[in-house]
């Protein structure tokens, strides 16, 4: 058990070692946190199942530089997301934004949950009616 | 017969077209959000003459094929012979964007394999490529006389793709 725990700790620490930039990019820890958050949310389009944070393909390097510059220029997270979407399309973001057709994507689970709830409600209702009916019938 | 029996059938019929569309689509090829937009602004040197600076206004006034290439790109080698052939037909000027490449390698490439480009732009830093939404060379953009991107093709160009996808677009707006 203890061994397993140690192995897990090593495993989780190793992900920090994989990070590609050598040392922090920004002196300001707030800016650095925003930078790391953004690059972990941007898909590397060359290697589609990695974020640009964990890829060293030169396009990922270039995009990290571009994001670095935009952050230094004082651009907001939304403006940076827009910059990327304008060039590469919605697919570049791992987390779809709550705009346009994406709204369907965001609301679909809620919609299905409601349908499920309605079905269950109906089944339960018909079953209880059945038992009360049979009870009154036997009385 | 109970109507409940048909519910799974109806769901299946609704899902079927969604799956057909979803499965037959090539997921590595993404639609470019730049179609319908103007060529992004840039100022970059010419590959052949670094003293000459080129900007987006050079990609205007007639249909232009903007081809993003590099010597490290296998697909570019594959389509190069087609580009040379196309340039001989004098249909439209082909402008090359040499992406993230070594200048000497690029010049050797053009000397040895032929130069189909009316003009080659050198994008060493890759920033113009980012503004064009480039993520894998070769990529080819068809730009109309107003300087608006009307089509983008990802991957090597072939005669078939040229005739089926590019030619019709040039006929319509002319």
PDB file of C-alpha atoms in Angstrom:
ATOM      1  CA  UNK A   1       0.000   0.000   0.000  1.00  0.00           C
ATOM      2  CA  UNK A   2       2.784   2.367   1.027  1.00  0.00           C
ATOM      3  CA  UNK A   3       4.745   1.451  -2.087  1.00  0.00           C
ATOM      4  CA  UNK A   4       1.725   2.146  -4.246  1.00  0.00           C
ATOM      5  CA  UNK A   5       1.295   5.530  -2.609  1.00  0.00           C
ATOM      6  CA  UNK A   6       4.925   6.446  -3.239  1.00  0.00           C
ATOM      7  CA  UNK A   7       4.593   5.341  -6.859  1.00  0.00           C
ATOM      8  CA  UNK A   8       1.498   7.467  -7.274  1.00  0.00           C
ATOM      9  CA  UNK A   9       3.258  10.488  -5.796  1.00  0.00           C
ATOM     10  CA  UNK A  10       6.155   9.994  -8.189  1.00  0.00           C
ATOM     11  CA  UNK A  11       3.721   9.656 -11.068  1.00  0.00           C
ATOM     12  CA  UNK A  12       1.967  12.915 -10.235  1.00  0.00           C
ATOM     13  CA  UNK A  13       5.231  14.778  -9.699  1.00  0.00           C
ATOM     14  CA  UNK A  14       6.538  13.575 -13.050  1.00  0.00           C
ATOM     15  CA  UNK A  15       3.898  15.582 -14.888  1.00  0.00           C
ATOM     16  CA  UNK A  16       5.548  18.727 -13.553  1.00  0.00           C
ATOM     17  CA  UNK A  17       8.879  17.600 -14.972  1.00  0.00           C
ATOM     18  CA  UNK A  18       7.306  17.116 -18.426  1.00  0.00           C
ATOM     19  CA  UNK A  19       6.396  20.838 -18.643  1.00  0.00           C
ATOM     20  CA  UNK A  20       8.385  22.250 -21.487  1.00  0.00           C
ATOM     21  CA  UNK A  21       9.332  25.815 -20.676  1.00  0.00           C
ATOM     22  CA  UNK A  22      12.463  25.955 -18.623  1.00  0.00           C
ATOM     23  CA  UNK A  23      11.447  27.852 -15.542  1.00  0.00           C
ATOM     24  CA  UNK A  24       8.674  30.425 -15.370  1.00  0.00           C
ATOM     25  CA  UNK A  25       8.147  32.694 -18.362  1.00  0.00           C
ATOM     26  CA  UNK A  26       6.807  35.631 -16.382  1.00  0.00           C
ATOM     27  CA  UNK A  27       8.240  37.186 -13.228  1.00  0.00           C
ATOM     28  CA  UNK A  28       4.733  37.977 -12.036  1.00  0.00           C
ATOM     29  CA  UNK A  29       3.255  34.751 -10.560  1.00  0.00           C
ATOM     30  CA  UNK A  30      -0.291  35.873 -11.409  1.00  0.00           C
ATOM     31  CA  UNK A  31       0.579  36.307 -15.061  1.00  0.00           C
ATOM     32  CA  UNK A  32       2.493  33.021 -15.023  1.00  0.00           C
ATOM     33  CA  UNK A  33      -0.572  31.216 -13.625  1.00  0.00           C
ATOM     34  CA  UNK A  34      -2.777  32.697 -16.354  1.00  0.00           C
ATOM     35  CA  UNK A  35      -0.213  31.760 -19.001  1.00  0.00           C
ATOM     36  CA  UNK A  36      -0.048  28.149 -17.815  1.00  0.00           C
ATOM     37  CA  UNK A  37      -3.808  27.933 -17.581  1.00  0.00           C
ATOM     38  CA  UNK A  38      -4.266  29.182 -21.151  1.00  0.00           C
ATOM     39  CA  UNK A  39      -1.640  26.979 -22.757  1.00  0.00           C
ATOM     40  CA  UNK A  40      -3.049  23.876 -21.087  1.00  0.00           C
ATOM     41  CA  UNK A  41      -6.445  24.676 -22.665  1.00  0.00           C
ATOM     42  CA  UNK A  42      -5.189  25.093 -26.217  1.00  0.00           C
ATOM     43  CA  UNK A  43      -5.096  22.080 -28.490  1.00  0.00           C
ATOM     44  CA  UNK A  44      -1.928  21.404 -30.421  1.00  0.00           C
ATOM     45  CA  UNK A  45      -3.327  20.979 -33.923  1.00  0.00           C
ATOM     46  CA  UNK A  46      -0.385  19.007 -35.235  1.00  0.00           C
ATOM     47  CA  UNK A  47      -0.580  16.454 -32.443  1.00  0.00           C
ATOM     48  CA  UNK A  48      -4.280  16.627 -31.752  1.00  0.00           C
ATOM     49  CA  UNK A  49      -4.409  14.906 -28.410  1.00  0.00           C
ATOM     50  CA  UNK A  50      -1.944  17.156 -26.652  1.00  0.00           C
ATOM     51  CA  UNK A  51      -2.203  20.699 -25.414  1.00  0.00           C
ATOM     52  CA  UNK A  52       0.386  23.208 -26.588  1.00  0.00           C
ATOM     53  CA  UNK A  53       1.685  23.118 -23.019  1.00  0.00           C
ATOM     54  CA  UNK A  54       2.878  19.558 -23.352  1.00  0.00           C
ATOM     55  CA  UNK A  55       4.066  19.583 -26.946  1.00  0.00           C
ATOM     56  CA  UNK A  56       7.344  20.710 -28.378  1.00  0.00           C
ATOM     57  CA  UNK A  57       6.348  20.725 -32.015  1.00  0.00           C
ATOM     58  CA  UNK A  58       7.483  24.111 -33.299  1.00  0.00           C
ATOM     59  CA  UNK A  59       3.927  25.240 -33.960  1.00  0.00           C
ATOM     60  CA  UNK A  60       3.217  24.717 -30.255  1.00  0.00           C
ATOM     61  CA  UNK A  61       6.366  26.672 -29.408  1.00  0.00           C
ATOM     62  CA  UNK A  62       5.295  29.487 -31.756  1.00  0.00           C
ATOM     63  CA  UNK A  63       1.801  29.578 -30.293  1.00  0.00           C
ATOM     64  CA  UNK A  64       3.180  29.699 -26.756  1.00  0.00           C
ATOM     65  CA  UNK A  65       5.342  32.641 -27.801  1.00  0.00           C
ATOM     66  CA  UNK A  66       2.367  34.351 -29.385  1.00  0.00           C
ATOM     67  CA  UNK A  67       0.310  33.881 -26.202  1.00  0.00           C
ATOM     68  CA  UNK A  68       3.237  35.143 -24.155  1.00  0.00           C
ATOM     69  CA  UNK A  69       3.334  38.322 -26.261  1.00  0.00           C
ATOM     70  CA  UNK A  70      -0.420  38.814 -26.037  1.00  0.00           C
ATOM     71  CA  UNK A  71      -0.301  38.462 -22.249  1.00  0.00           C
ATOM     72  CA  UNK A  72       2.560  40.944 -22.037  1.00  0.00           C
ATOM     73  CA  UNK A  73       0.462  43.342 -24.116  1.00  0.00           C
ATOM     74  CA  UNK A  74      -2.168  43.137 -21.390  1.00  0.00           C
ATOM     75  CA  UNK A  75      -4.737  41.149 -23.383  1.00  0.00           C
ATOM     76  CA  UNK A  76      -7.457  39.374 -21.404  1.00  0.00           C
ATOM     77  CA  UNK A  77      -7.978  35.592 -21.445  1.00  0.00           C
ATOM     78  CA  UNK A  78     -11.070  36.069 -23.584  1.00  0.00           C
ATOM     79  CA  UNK A  79      -9.224  38.187 -26.111  1.00  0.00           C
ATOM     80  CA  UNK A  80      -6.527  35.532 -26.376  1.00  0.00           C
ATOM     81  CA  UNK A  81      -9.134  32.787 -26.872  1.00  0.00           C
ATOM     82  CA  UNK A  82     -10.701  34.921 -29.596  1.00  0.00           C
ATOM     83  CA  UNK A  83      -7.322  35.462 -31.259  1.00  0.00           C
ATOM     84  CA  UNK A  84      -6.850  31.691 -31.488  1.00  0.00           C
ATOM     85  CA  UNK A  85     -10.405  30.900 -32.574  1.00  0.00           C
ATOM     86  CA  UNK A  86     -10.248  33.566 -35.315  1.00  0.00           C
ATOM     87  CA  UNK A  87      -7.291  31.761 -36.829  1.00  0.00           C
ATOM     88  CA  UNK A  88      -7.753  28.094 -36.037  1.00  0.00           C
ATOM     89  CA  UNK A  89     -11.451  27.730 -35.322  1.00  0.00           C
ATOM     90  CA  UNK A  90     -13.383  26.657 -32.245  1.00  0.00           C
ATOM     91  CA  UNK A  91     -11.625  23.265 -32.255  1.00  0.00           C
ATOM     92  CA  UNK A  92      -8.385  24.795 -30.984  1.00  0.00           C
ATOM     93  CA  UNK A  93      -9.914  25.282 -27.532  1.00  0.00           C
ATOM     94  CA  UNK A  94     -10.405  22.208 -25.385  1.00  0.00           C
ATOM     95  CA  UNK A  95     -13.205  23.887 -23.471  1.00  0.00           C
ATOM     96  CA  UNK A  96     -15.871  25.074 -25.919  1.00  0.00           C
ATOM     97  CA  UNK A  97     -17.030  28.633 -25.281  1.00  0.00           C
ATOM     98  CA  UNK A  98     -20.642  29.363 -24.367  1.00  0.00           C
ATOM     99  CA  UNK A  99     -21.499  31.032 -27.696  1.00  0.00           C
ATOM    100  CA  UNK A 100     -23.396  30.174 -30.881  1.00  0.00           C
ATOM    101  CA  UNK A 101     -23.951  26.493 -31.649  1.00  0.00           C
ATOM    102  CA  UNK A 102     -21.785  25.599 -28.649  1.00  0.00           C
ATOM    103  CA  UNK A 103     -24.741  26.496 -26.433  1.00  0.00           C
ATOM    104  CA  UNK A 104     -26.470  23.335 -27.701  1.00  0.00           C
ATOM    105  CA  UNK A 105     -23.395  21.383 -26.638  1.00  0.00           C
ATOM    106  CA  UNK A 106     -23.487  22.876 -23.167  1.00  0.00           C
ATOM    107  CA  UNK A 107     -27.229  22.473 -22.647  1.00  0.00           C
ATOM    108  CA  UNK A 108     -27.618  18.992 -24.171  1.00  0.00           C
ATOM    109  CA  UNK A 109     -26.728  17.104 -20.948  1.00  0.00           C
ATOM    110  CA  UNK A 110     -29.313  19.128 -19.017  1.00  0.00           C
ATOM    111  CA  UNK A 111     -31.883  18.404 -21.721  1.00  0.00           C
ATOM    112  CA  UNK A 112     -31.209  14.660 -21.579  1.00  0.00           C
ATOM    113  CA  UNK A 113     -31.288  14.721 -17.791  1.00  0.00           C
ATOM    114  CA  UNK A 114     -34.740  16.301 -17.926  1.00  0.00           C
ATOM    115  CA  UNK A 115     -35.990  13.708 -20.409  1.00  0.00           C
ATOM    116  CA  UNK A 116     -34.613  10.937 -18.188  1.00  0.00           C
ATOM    117  CA  UNK A 117     -36.289  12.445 -15.134  1.00  0.00           C
ATOM    118  CA  UNK A 118     -39.586  12.643 -16.986  1.00  0.00           C
ATOM    119  CA  UNK A 119     -39.379   9.005 -18.073  1.00  0.00           C
ATOM    120  CA  UNK A 120     -38.560   7.840 -14.551  1.00  0.00           C
ATOM    121  CA  UNK A 121     -41.357   9.991 -13.137  1.00  0.00           C
ATOM    122  CA  UNK A 122     -43.842   8.424 -15.561  1.00  0.00           C
ATOM    123  CA  UNK A 123     -42.696   4.874 -14.836  1.00  0.00           C
ATOM    124  CA  UNK A 124     -42.858   5.412 -11.083  1.00  0.00           C
ATOM    125  CA  UNK A 125     -46.260   7.033 -11.410  1.00  0.00           C
ATOM    126  CA  UNK A 126     -47.728   4.205 -13.481  1.00  0.00           C
ATOM    127  CA  UNK A 127     -46.238   1.572 -11.148  1.00  0.00           C
ATOM    128  CA  UNK A 128     -47.654   3.225  -8.002  1.00  0.00           C
ATOM    129  CA  UNK A 129     -51.015   3.580  -9.674  1.00  0.00           C
ATOM    130  CA  UNK A 130     -50.863  -0.115 -10.519  1.00  0.00           C
ATOM    131  CA  UNK A 131     -50.123  -1.135  -6.925  1.00  0.00           C
ATOM    132  CA  UNK A 132     -52.763   1.163  -5.439  1.00  0.00           C
ATOM    133  CA  UNK A 133     -55.255  -0.107  -8.027  1.00  0.00           C
ATOM    134  CA  UNK A 134     -54.510  -3.742  -7.220  1.00  0.00           C
ATOM    135  CA  UNK A 135     -54.635  -2.960  -3.505  1.00  0.00           C
ATOM    136  CA  UNK A 136     -58.027  -1.299  -3.733  1.00  0.00           C
ATOM    137  CA  UNK A 137     -59.094  -4.130  -5.999  1.00  0.00           C
ATOM    138  CA  UNK A 138     -58.224  -6.807  -3.426  1.00  0.00           C
ATOM    139  CA  UNK A 139     -59.853  -4.857  -0.616  1.00  0.00           C
TER     140      UNK A 139
ATOM    141  CA  UNK B   1     -49.102  -2.880 -31.272  1.00  0.00           C
ATOM    142  CA  UNK B   2     -47.756  -0.708 -28.513  1.00  0.00           C
ATOM    143  CA  UNK B   3     -46.315   2.643 -29.591  1.00  0.00           C
ATOM    144  CA  UNK B   4     -43.430   2.124 -27.121  1.00  0.00           C
ATOM    145  CA  UNK B   5     -42.116  -0.546 -29.433  1.00  0.00           C
ATOM    146  CA  UNK B   6     -41.330   2.102 -32.048  1.00  0.00           C
ATOM    147  CA  UNK B   7     -39.414   4.474 -29.760  1.00  0.00           C
ATOM    148  CA  UNK B   8     -36.012   2.739 -30.179  1.00  0.00           C
ATOM    149  CA  UNK B   9     -36.615   2.560 -33.931  1.00  0.00           C
ATOM    150  CA  UNK B  10     -37.352   6.297 -34.088  1.00  0.00           C
ATOM    151  CA  UNK B  11     -34.253   7.096 -31.988  1.00  0.00           C
ATOM    152  CA  UNK B  12     -32.180   4.917 -34.302  1.00  0.00           C
ATOM    153  CA  UNK B  13     -33.481   6.704 -37.384  1.00  0.00           C
ATOM    154  CA  UNK B  14     -32.662  10.086 -35.814  1.00  0.00           C
ATOM    155  CA  UNK B  15     -29.154   8.996 -34.807  1.00  0.00           C
ATOM    156  CA  UNK B  16     -28.309   7.359 -38.135  1.00  0.00           C
ATOM    157  CA  UNK B  17     -27.617  10.521 -40.203  1.00  0.00           C
ATOM    158  CA  UNK B  18     -25.654  12.037 -37.290  1.00  0.00           C
ATOM    159  CA  UNK B  19     -23.380   9.005 -37.193  1.00  0.00           C
ATOM    160  CA  UNK B  20     -23.032   8.815 -40.970  1.00  0.00           C
ATOM    161  CA  UNK B  21     -21.950  12.467 -41.147  1.00  0.00           C
ATOM    162  CA  UNK B  22     -19.747  12.176 -38.066  1.00  0.00           C
ATOM    163  CA  UNK B  23     -17.950   9.035 -39.159  1.00  0.00           C
ATOM    164  CA  UNK B  24     -17.399   9.927 -42.795  1.00  0.00           C
ATOM    165  CA  UNK B  25     -15.835  13.312 -42.006  1.00  0.00           C
ATOM    166  CA  UNK B  26     -12.049  13.601 -42.063  1.00  0.00           C
ATOM    167  CA  UNK B  27     -11.248  14.788 -38.589  1.00  0.00           C
ATOM    168  CA  UNK B  28      -7.695  15.910 -39.270  1.00  0.00           C
ATOM    169  CA  UNK B  29      -8.914  18.464 -41.799  1.00  0.00           C
ATOM    170  CA  UNK B  30     -10.474  21.449 -40.077  1.00  0.00           C
ATOM    171  CA  UNK B  31     -12.499  24.163 -41.744  1.00  0.00           C
ATOM    172  CA  UNK B  32     -10.592  27.413 -41.739  1.00  0.00           C
ATOM    173  CA  UNK B  33     -12.315  30.352 -40.069  1.00  0.00           C
ATOM    174  CA  UNK B  34     -10.328  32.597 -42.423  1.00  0.00           C
ATOM    175  CA  UNK B  35     -12.404  31.768 -45.477  1.00  0.00           C
ATOM    176  CA  UNK B  36     -14.275  34.911 -46.464  1.00  0.00           C
ATOM    177  CA  UNK B  37     -11.782  37.139 -44.701  1.00  0.00           C
ATOM    178  CA  UNK B  38      -8.982  39.324 -46.044  1.00  0.00           C
ATOM    179  CA  UNK B  39      -5.408  38.159 -46.043  1.00  0.00           C
ATOM    180  CA  UNK B  40      -3.914  39.159 -42.665  1.00  0.00           C
ATOM    181  CA  UNK B  41      -1.449  42.035 -42.640  1.00  0.00           C
ATOM    182  CA  UNK B  42       2.212  41.184 -42.839  1.00  0.00           C
ATOM    183  CA  UNK B  43       5.561  42.600 -43.913  1.00  0.00           C
ATOM    184  CA  UNK B  44       8.139  39.957 -44.725  1.00  0.00           C
ATOM    185  CA  UNK B  45      11.249  39.692 -46.901  1.00  0.00           C
ATOM    186  CA  UNK B  46      11.365  37.970 -50.252  1.00  0.00           C
ATOM    187  CA  UNK B  47      13.248  34.684 -50.120  1.00  0.00           C
ATOM    188  CA  UNK B  48      15.229  35.381 -53.271  1.00  0.00           C
ATOM    189  CA  UNK B  49      16.046  38.972 -52.386  1.00  0.00           C
ATOM    190  CA  UNK B  50      15.900  39.591 -48.612  1.00  0.00           C
ATOM    191  CA  UNK B  51      16.205  43.335 -49.196  1.00  0.00           C
ATOM    192  CA  UNK B  52      12.803  43.353 -50.869  1.00  0.00           C
ATOM    193  CA  UNK B  53       9.907  43.614 -48.425  1.00  0.00           C
ATOM    194  CA  UNK B  54       6.509  42.186 -49.343  1.00  0.00           C
ATOM    195  CA  UNK B  55       3.183  42.943 -47.710  1.00  0.00           C
ATOM    196  CA  UNK B  56      -0.419  41.801 -48.053  1.00  0.00           C
ATOM    197  CA  UNK B  57      -1.131  44.302 -50.861  1.00  0.00           C
ATOM    198  CA  UNK B  58       0.994  42.143 -53.183  1.00  0.00           C
ATOM    199  CA  UNK B  59      -1.640  39.412 -52.845  1.00  0.00           C
ATOM    200  CA  UNK B  60      -4.398  41.254 -54.660  1.00  0.00           C
ATOM    201  CA  UNK B  61      -5.841  42.397 -57.987  1.00  0.00           C
ATOM    202  CA  UNK B  62      -6.055  38.913 -59.462  1.00  0.00           C
ATOM    203  CA  UNK B  63      -6.619  35.366 -58.277  1.00  0.00           C
ATOM    204  CA  UNK B  64      -3.584  34.128 -56.395  1.00  0.00           C
ATOM    205  CA  UNK B  65      -2.598  30.747 -55.071  1.00  0.00           C
ATOM    206  CA  UNK B  66      -0.740  31.163 -51.799  1.00  0.00           C
ATOM    207  CA  UNK B  67       1.165  27.987 -51.061  1.00  0.00           C
ATOM    208  CA  UNK B  68       2.701  27.393 -47.635  1.00  0.00           C
ATOM    209  CA  UNK B  69       5.749  25.151 -47.954  1.00  0.00           C
ATOM    210  CA  UNK B  70       9.037  24.179 -46.348  1.00  0.00           C
ATOM    211  CA  UNK B  71      11.938  21.921 -47.190  1.00  0.00           C
ATOM    212  CA  UNK B  72      11.322  19.842 -44.052  1.00  0.00           C
ATOM    213  CA  UNK B  73       7.823  19.019 -45.253  1.00  0.00           C
ATOM    214  CA  UNK B  74       7.362  15.706 -47.070  1.00  0.00           C
ATOM    215  CA  UNK B  75       3.988  16.610 -48.551  1.00  0.00           C
ATOM    216  CA  UNK B  76       5.540  19.704 -50.134  1.00  0.00           C
ATOM    217  CA  UNK B  77       8.005  17.583 -52.067  1.00  0.00           C
ATOM    218  CA  UNK B  78       5.083  15.458 -53.179  1.00  0.00           C
ATOM    219  CA  UNK B  79       3.110  18.395 -54.611  1.00  0.00           C
ATOM    220  CA  UNK B  80       6.069  20.321 -56.008  1.00  0.00           C
ATOM    221  CA  UNK B  81       5.963  18.769 -59.474  1.00  0.00           C
ATOM    222  CA  UNK B  82       2.285  19.638 -59.721  1.00  0.00           C
ATOM    223  CA  UNK B  83       3.014  23.262 -58.768  1.00  0.00           C
ATOM    224  CA  UNK B  84       5.723  23.464 -61.439  1.00  0.00           C
ATOM    225  CA  UNK B  85       3.263  22.131 -64.023  1.00  0.00           C
ATOM    226  CA  UNK B  86       0.560  24.547 -62.850  1.00  0.00           C
ATOM    227  CA  UNK B  87       2.882  27.525 -63.098  1.00  0.00           C
ATOM    228  CA  UNK B  88       3.584  26.675 -66.739  1.00  0.00           C
ATOM    229  CA  UNK B  89      -0.140  26.960 -67.537  1.00  0.00           C
ATOM    230  CA  UNK B  90      -0.107  30.647 -66.557  1.00  0.00           C
ATOM    231  CA  UNK B  91      -3.557  30.495 -64.996  1.00  0.00           C
ATOM    232  CA  UNK B  92      -2.658  32.501 -61.923  1.00  0.00           C
ATOM    233  CA  UNK B  93       0.468  33.524 -60.051  1.00  0.00           C
ATOM    234  CA  UNK B  94       1.569  31.093 -57.343  1.00  0.00           C
ATOM    235  CA  UNK B  95       3.048  32.787 -54.330  1.00  0.00           C
ATOM    236  CA  UNK B  96       5.036  30.717 -51.890  1.00  0.00           C
ATOM    237  CA  UNK B  97       5.197  31.252 -48.162  1.00  0.00           C
ATOM    238  CA  UNK B  98       8.363  29.543 -47.005  1.00  0.00           C
ATOM    239  CA  UNK B  99       7.463  28.581 -43.449  1.00  0.00           C
ATOM    240  CA  UNK B 100       9.973  28.219 -40.643  1.00  0.00           C
ATOM    241  CA  UNK B 101      12.705  27.074 -42.987  1.00  0.00           C
ATOM    242  CA  UNK B 102      16.416  27.402 -43.536  1.00  0.00           C
ATOM    243  CA  UNK B 103      17.049  29.927 -46.323  1.00  0.00           C
ATOM    244  CA  UNK B 104      19.918  27.977 -47.940  1.00  0.00           C
ATOM    245  CA  UNK B 105      17.912  24.763 -47.978  1.00  0.00           C
ATOM    246  CA  UNK B 106      14.950  26.589 -49.497  1.00  0.00           C
ATOM    247  CA  UNK B 107      17.098  28.134 -52.252  1.00  0.00           C
ATOM    248  CA  UNK B 108      18.681  24.777 -53.063  1.00  0.00           C
ATOM    249  CA  UNK B 109      15.226  23.218 -53.239  1.00  0.00           C
ATOM    250  CA  UNK B 110      14.026  25.816 -55.753  1.00  0.00           C
ATOM    251  CA  UNK B 111      17.200  25.511 -57.823  1.00  0.00           C
ATOM    252  CA  UNK B 112      17.091  21.751 -58.019  1.00  0.00           C
ATOM    253  CA  UNK B 113      13.365  21.108 -58.344  1.00  0.00           C
ATOM    254  CA  UNK B 114      12.327  24.206 -60.262  1.00  0.00           C
ATOM    255  CA  UNK B 115      10.702  27.375 -59.009  1.00  0.00           C
ATOM    256  CA  UNK B 116       6.943  27.545 -59.617  1.00  0.00           C
ATOM    257  CA  UNK B 117       6.562  30.678 -57.502  1.00  0.00           C
ATOM    258  CA  UNK B 118       6.142  34.158 -58.932  1.00  0.00           C
ATOM    259  CA  UNK B 119       7.260  35.336 -55.520  1.00  0.00           C
ATOM    260  CA  UNK B 120       8.404  33.559 -52.378  1.00  0.00           C
ATOM    261  CA  UNK B 121       7.865  35.125 -48.990  1.00  0.00           C
ATOM    262  CA  UNK B 122      10.146  34.074 -46.160  1.00  0.00           C
ATOM    263  CA  UNK B 123       8.330  33.567 -42.850  1.00  0.00           C
ATOM    264  CA  UNK B 124      11.163  32.475 -40.636  1.00  0.00           C
ATOM    265  CA  UNK B 125       9.480  33.272 -37.321  1.00  0.00           C
ATOM    266  CA  UNK B 126       6.178  31.677 -38.348  1.00  0.00           C
ATOM    267  CA  UNK B 127       4.028  34.586 -37.174  1.00  0.00           C
ATOM    268  CA  UNK B 128       2.317  35.170 -40.509  1.00  0.00           C
ATOM    269  CA  UNK B 129       1.659  31.442 -40.681  1.00  0.00           C
ATOM    270  CA  UNK B 130      -0.116  31.698 -37.311  1.00  0.00           C
ATOM    271  CA  UNK B 131      -2.173  34.636 -38.598  1.00  0.00           C
ATOM    272  CA  UNK B 132      -3.138  32.483 -41.564  1.00  0.00           C
ATOM    273  CA  UNK B 133      -4.150  29.656 -39.236  1.00  0.00           C
ATOM    274  CA  UNK B 134      -1.521  27.342 -40.726  1.00  0.00           C
ATOM    275  CA  UNK B 135      -0.876  24.164 -38.769  1.00  0.00           C
ATOM    276  CA  UNK B 136       0.498  21.692 -41.247  1.00  0.00           C
ATOM    277  CA  UNK B 137       2.357  22.281 -44.481  1.00  0.00           C
ATOM    278  CA  UNK B 138       1.580  22.125 -47.314  1.00  0.00           C
ATOM    279  CA  UNK B 139      -1.433  24.392 -47.170  1.00  0.00           C
ATOM    280  CA  UNK B 140      -2.810  26.267 -50.157  1.00  0.00           C
ATOM    281  CA  UNK B 141      -5.024  29.340 -50.082  1.00  0.00           C
ATOM    282  CA  UNK B 142      -6.982  30.671 -53.027  1.00  0.00           C
ATOM    283  CA  UNK B 143      -7.163  34.462 -52.787  1.00  0.00           C
ATOM    284  CA  UNK B 144      -9.572  36.421 -54.971  1.00  0.00           C
ATOM    285  CA  UNK B 145      -8.813  39.767 -56.686  1.00  0.00           C
ATOM    286  CA  UNK B 146     -10.235  41.663 -53.690  1.00  0.00           C
ATOM    287  CA  UNK B 147      -7.632  40.037 -51.465  1.00  0.00           C
ATOM    288  CA  UNK B 148     -10.132  37.756 -49.741  1.00  0.00           C
ATOM    289  CA  UNK B 149      -9.386  34.108 -48.965  1.00  0.00           C
ATOM    290  CA  UNK B 150     -11.978  31.995 -50.773  1.00  0.00           C
ATOM    291  CA  UNK B 151     -10.629  28.510 -50.237  1.00  0.00           C
ATOM    292  CA  UNK B 152      -8.040  26.624 -48.271  1.00  0.00           C
ATOM    293  CA  UNK B 153      -6.687  23.181 -48.961  1.00  0.00           C
ATOM    294  CA  UNK B 154      -4.683  21.206 -46.444  1.00  0.00           C
ATOM    295  CA  UNK B 155      -2.222  18.684 -47.812  1.00  0.00           C
ATOM    296  CA  UNK B 156      -0.522  18.167 -51.167  1.00  0.00           C
ATOM    297  CA  UNK B 157      -2.252  19.590 -54.226  1.00  0.00           C
ATOM    298  CA  UNK B 158      -3.052  17.315 -57.128  1.00  0.00           C
ATOM    299  CA  UNK B 159      -4.550  17.887 -60.567  1.00  0.00           C
ATOM    300  CA  UNK B 160      -7.804  16.366 -59.358  1.00  0.00           C
ATOM    301  CA  UNK B 161      -8.106  18.637 -56.322  1.00  0.00           C
ATOM    302  CA  UNK B 162      -7.135  21.635 -58.423  1.00  0.00           C
ATOM    303  CA  UNK B 163      -9.774  20.939 -61.042  1.00  0.00           C
ATOM    304  CA  UNK B 164     -12.545  19.965 -58.646  1.00  0.00           C
ATOM    305  CA  UNK B 165     -12.105  22.438 -55.833  1.00  0.00           C
ATOM    306  CA  UNK B 166     -10.140  25.450 -57.065  1.00  0.00           C
ATOM    307  CA  UNK B 167     -11.154  25.910 -60.702  1.00  0.00           C
ATOM    308  CA  UNK B 168     -14.930  26.222 -60.040  1.00  0.00           C
ATOM    309  CA  UNK B 169     -14.291  28.961 -57.461  1.00  0.00           C
ATOM    310  CA  UNK B 170     -12.320  31.014 -59.947  1.00  0.00           C
ATOM    311  CA  UNK B 171     -14.979  30.715 -62.626  1.00  0.00           C
ATOM    312  CA  UNK B 172     -17.802  31.947 -60.420  1.00  0.00           C
ATOM    313  CA  UNK B 173     -16.372  35.265 -59.361  1.00  0.00           C
ATOM    314  CA  UNK B 174     -14.843  36.184 -62.667  1.00  0.00           C
TER     315      UNK B 174
END
